[in-house]
Amino acid sequence: PIKSSAASDVYKRQMWDFFRQSGYTVTMTACLDMRSVVVERFRSIQDQNDTLYVGRSYPLHAGASHRILLAFMEEDKREEYLAGLFMDESTKAGLRRELERIRQRGYDYTEQATTKDVWGMSVPLFDSRGKCTAGISTGGYLSEMTPEVFRVFETQNALLTAGDRETCNTMTIGWCQLGRLWNLPVCTVYVRPERYTYQFMESHDYFTVSILP
């Protein structure tokens, strides 16, 4: 159904833009016959442990790319799916709680759920009636977020860039706060309002911090 939707072209363009700008693999999945089917995928050449293939189907409860569909599925269908799983009741209860948390926060995030050293994040896509018709996910390697990044500011500055392809500005920074919040990697920077870059950070949703070799 998602392939025949007019909105799918918009989704694909957004996926392509994200892939082009970030370099991260991005995947679209949809539910078919109580399975998660990979509809579209732009794959990074650095993704050596690729386990998802366009056209193939996967269990709905395994991994962020698929679990987002299960979390936002109609309740009766979700319970039908869960009832058919070969799990003990305590495990099913844990999965139900996790699906509820996904619905509350609006996205899913996993680490090493199906593949070692891989994190994944997914969001649902809704039609005009509020029904989840597909999910979009991305991911990368946990090993790329090594502790060395925390020590980089001891020896060099970084470049903070905000804006878009038409208008942007870059400034050097000598500090940065890295960590985890709500089980997600976060980066916090502090910029005075007098700095020219500040207005770009206020008017755009994203910024980048780059470390030169």
C-alpha positions as a Python dict, from the first residue, in 0.01 Angstrom:
ca = {
    (1, 'P'): (0, 0, 0),
    (2, 'I'): (279, 245, 79),
    (3, 'K'): (429, 203, -268),
    (4, 'S'): (106, 312, -438),
    (5, 'S'): (58, 608, -205),
    (6, 'A'): (131, 952, -344),
    (7, 'A'): (296, 1036, -13),
    (8, 'S'): (557, 764, -64),
    (9, 'D'): (740, 982, -318),
    (10, 'V'): (767, 1254, -54),
    (11, 'Y'): (895, 1005, 202),
    (12, 'K'): (1155, 873, -42),
    (13, 'R'): (1283, 1222, -122),
    (14, 'Q'): (1317, 1296, 249),
    (15, 'M'): (1493, 965, 303),
    (16, 'W'): (1733, 1040, 21),
    (17, 'D'): (1806, 1389, 156),
    (18, 'F'): (1874, 1245, 502),
    (19, 'F'): (2101, 975, 360),
    (20, 'R'): (2289, 1223, 142),
    (21, 'Q'): (2348, 1468, 424),
    (22, 'S'): (2421, 1224, 708),
    (23, 'G'): (2567, 918, 537),
    (24, 'Y'): (2359, 693, 763),
    (25, 'T'): (2155, 404, 626),
    (26, 'V'): (1782, 484, 621),
    (27, 'T'): (1501, 230, 577),
    (28, 'M'): (1126, 235, 519),
    (29, 'T'): (918, -59, 642),
    (30, 'A'): (547, -140, 619),
    (31, 'C'): (327, -410, 767),
    (32, 'L'): (196, -684, 538),
    (33, 'D'): (27, -1003, 662),
    (34, 'M'): (150, -938, 1017),
    (35, 'R'): (512, -912, 901),
    (36, 'S'): (740, -613, 852),
    (37, 'V'): (839, -569, 487),
    (38, 'V'): (1133, -351, 378),
    (39, 'V'): (985, -115, 118),
    (40, 'E'): (1277, 119, 51),
    (41, 'R'): (1635, 141, 173),
    (42, 'F'): (1932, 369, 113),
    (43, 'R'): (2235, 188, 248),
    (44, 'S'): (2566, 335, 361),
    (45, 'I'): (2875, 172, 210),
    (46, 'Q'): (3011, 163, 567),
    (47, 'D'): (2726, -68, 672),
    (48, 'Q'): (2914, -398, 665),
    (49, 'N'): (2663, -593, 875),
    (50, 'D'): (2356, -529, 662),
    (51, 'T'): (2072, -763, 755),
    (52, 'L'): (1777, -589, 587),
    (53, 'Y'): (1688, -628, 220),
    (54, 'V'): (1417, -461, 12),
    (55, 'G'): (1124, -694, -47),
    (56, 'R'): (1200, -930, 241),
    (57, 'S'): (980, -966, 548),
    (58, 'Y'): (1082, -981, 914),
    (59, 'P'): (917, -1037, 1254),
    (60, 'L'): (740, -728, 1385),
    (61, 'H'): (889, -752, 1735),
    (62, 'A'): (1259, -771, 1638),
    (63, 'G'): (1454, -446, 1601),
    (64, 'A'): (1359, -79, 1584),
    (65, 'S'): (1286, -88, 1208),
    (66, 'H'): (1003, -337, 1264),
    (67, 'R'): (894, -283, 1625),
    (68, 'I'): (775, 71, 1547),
    (69, 'L'): (501, -85, 1330),
    (70, 'L'): (392, -317, 1608),
    (71, 'A'): (384, -38, 1864),
    (72, 'F'): (151, 180, 1656),
    (73, 'M'): (-63, -102, 1519),
    (74, 'E'): (-433, -119, 1614),
    (75, 'E'): (-462, -272, 1959),
    (76, 'D'): (-664, -578, 1855),
    (77, 'K'): (-419, -665, 1579),
    (78, 'R'): (-123, -608, 1809),
    (79, 'E'): (-269, -842, 2070),
    (80, 'E'): (-339, -1101, 1801),
    (81, 'Y'): (26, -1086, 1697),
    (82, 'L'): (154, -1108, 2054),
    (83, 'A'): (-74, -1404, 2127),
    (84, 'G'): (91, -1599, 1846),
    (85, 'L'): (448, -1547, 1969),
    (86, 'F'): (631, -1838, 2130),
    (87, 'M'): (719, -1647, 2446),
    (88, 'D'): (643, -1699, 2810),
    (89, 'E'): (391, -1458, 2960),
    (90, 'S'): (647, -1257, 3156),
    (91, 'T'): (847, -1190, 2838),
    (92, 'K'): (530, -1087, 2656),
    (93, 'A'): (439, -857, 2942),
    (94, 'G'): (782, -693, 2916),
    (95, 'L'): (736, -648, 2542),
    (96, 'R'): (393, -490, 2598),
    (97, 'R'): (545, -242, 2843),
    (98, 'E'): (818, -153, 2597),
    (99, 'L'): (563, -104, 2316),
    (100, 'E'): (368, 129, 2543),
    (101, 'R'): (684, 331, 2613),
    (102, 'I'): (746, 357, 2238),
    (103, 'R'): (396, 494, 2182),
    (104, 'Q'): (436, 744, 2465),
    (105, 'R'): (764, 889, 2341),
    (106, 'G'): (676, 860, 1970),
    (107, 'Y'): (984, 670, 1853),
    (108, 'D'): (1182, 353, 1912),
    (109, 'Y'): (1551, 318, 1995),
    (110, 'T'): (1748, -4, 2034),
    (111, 'E'): (2107, -110, 2087),
    (112, 'Q'): (2232, -449, 1965),
    (113, 'A'): (1874, -578, 1940),
    (114, 'T'): (1939, -792, 1634),
    (115, 'T'): (2298, -712, 1533),
    (116, 'K'): (2606, -670, 1754),
    (117, 'D'): (2747, -317, 1783),
    (118, 'V'): (2449, -161, 1600),
    (119, 'W'): (2203, 99, 1729),
    (120, 'G'): (1873, 174, 1559),
    (121, 'M'): (1611, 447, 1579),
    (122, 'S'): (1270, 458, 1411),
    (123, 'V'): (962, 680, 1381),
    (124, 'P'): (610, 603, 1256),
    (125, 'L'): (445, 752, 947),
    (126, 'F'): (72, 825, 964),
    (127, 'D'): (-193, 878, 697),
    (128, 'S'): (-460, 1150, 707),
    (129, 'R'): (-678, 929, 929),
    (130, 'G'): (-406, 890, 1190),
    (131, 'K'): (-327, 529, 1098),
    (132, 'C'): (35, 417, 1102),
    (133, 'T'): (112, 310, 746),
    (134, 'A'): (490, 273, 760),
    (135, 'G'): (802, 338, 962),
    (136, 'I'): (1131, 509, 882),
    (137, 'S'): (1446, 405, 1063),
    (138, 'T'): (1816, 474, 1069),
    (139, 'G'): (2112, 337, 1260),
    (140, 'G'): (2484, 310, 1299),
    (141, 'Y'): (2766, 148, 1495),
    (142, 'L'): (2803, 192, 1870),
    (143, 'S'): (3179, 156, 1833),
    (144, 'E'): (3186, 483, 1637),
    (145, 'M'): (3088, 662, 1958),
    (146, 'T'): (3413, 574, 2134),
    (147, 'P'): (3537, 734, 2458),
    (148, 'E'): (3815, 910, 2264),
    (149, 'V'): (3563, 1170, 2149),
    (150, 'F'): (3531, 1290, 2508),
    (151, 'R'): (3901, 1376, 2520),
    (152, 'V'): (3928, 1555, 2188),
    (153, 'F'): (3867, 1899, 2340),
    (154, 'E'): (4173, 1858, 2557),
    (155, 'T'): (4398, 1905, 2255),
    (156, 'Q'): (4198, 2086, 1984),
    (157, 'N'): (3894, 2294, 1903),
    (158, 'A'): (3591, 2182, 1706),
    (159, 'L'): (3382, 2347, 1435),
    (160, 'L'): (3018, 2424, 1507),
    (161, 'T'): (2805, 2478, 1196),
    (162, 'A'): (2438, 2579, 1174),
    (163, 'G'): (2213, 2676, 885),
    (164, 'D'): (2136, 2513, 551),
    (165, 'R'): (2288, 2482, 206),
    (166, 'E'): (2189, 2838, 113),
    (167, 'T'): (2292, 3024, 428),
    (168, 'C'): (2503, 2895, 716),
    (169, 'N'): (2790, 2989, 944),
    (170, 'T'): (3072, 2805, 1118),
    (171, 'M'): (3249, 2899, 1439),
    (172, 'T'): (3513, 2732, 1654),
    (173, 'I'): (3424, 2597, 1997),
    (174, 'G'): (3649, 2476, 2275),
    (175, 'W'): (3390, 2285, 2478),
    (176, 'C'): (3102, 2049, 2426),
    (177, 'Q'): (2884, 1834, 2652),
    (178, 'L'): (2835, 1474, 2539),
    (179, 'G'): (2631, 1203, 2702),
    (180, 'R'): (2300, 1019, 2697),
    (181, 'L'): (1948, 1148, 2763),
    (182, 'W'): (1633, 931, 2749),
    (183, 'N'): (1861, 653, 2623),
    (184, 'L'): (1976, 863, 2326),
    (185, 'P'): (2323, 1008, 2253),
    (186, 'V'): (2313, 1386, 2296),
    (187, 'C'): (2545, 1676, 2226),
    (188, 'T'): (2506, 2014, 2399),
    (189, 'V'): (2694, 2330, 2303),
    (190, 'Y'): (2681, 2678, 2451),
    (191, 'V'): (2675, 2981, 2220),
    (192, 'R'): (2635, 3344, 2325),
    (193, 'P'): (2348, 3531, 2155),
    (194, 'E'): (2601, 3788, 2027),
    (195, 'R'): (2767, 3527, 1807),
    (196, 'Y'): (2662, 3532, 1441),
    (197, 'T'): (2609, 3154, 1442),
    (198, 'Y'): (2350, 3186, 1720),
    (199, 'Q'): (2076, 3313, 1486),
    (200, 'F'): (2124, 3011, 1258),
    (201, 'M'): (2095, 2773, 1553),
    (202, 'E'): (1772, 2943, 1661),
    (203, 'S'): (1615, 2930, 1315),
    (204, 'H'): (1714, 2573, 1221),
    (205, 'D'): (1642, 2237, 1380),
    (206, 'Y'): (1992, 2092, 1344),
    (207, 'F'): (2357, 2183, 1389),
    (208, 'T'): (2680, 1988, 1345),
    (209, 'V'): (2999, 1959, 1549),
    (210, 'S'): (3301, 1857, 1342),
    (211, 'I'): (3650, 1758, 1449),
    (212, 'L'): (3922, 1804, 1191),
    (213, 'P'): (4187, 1529, 1165),
}
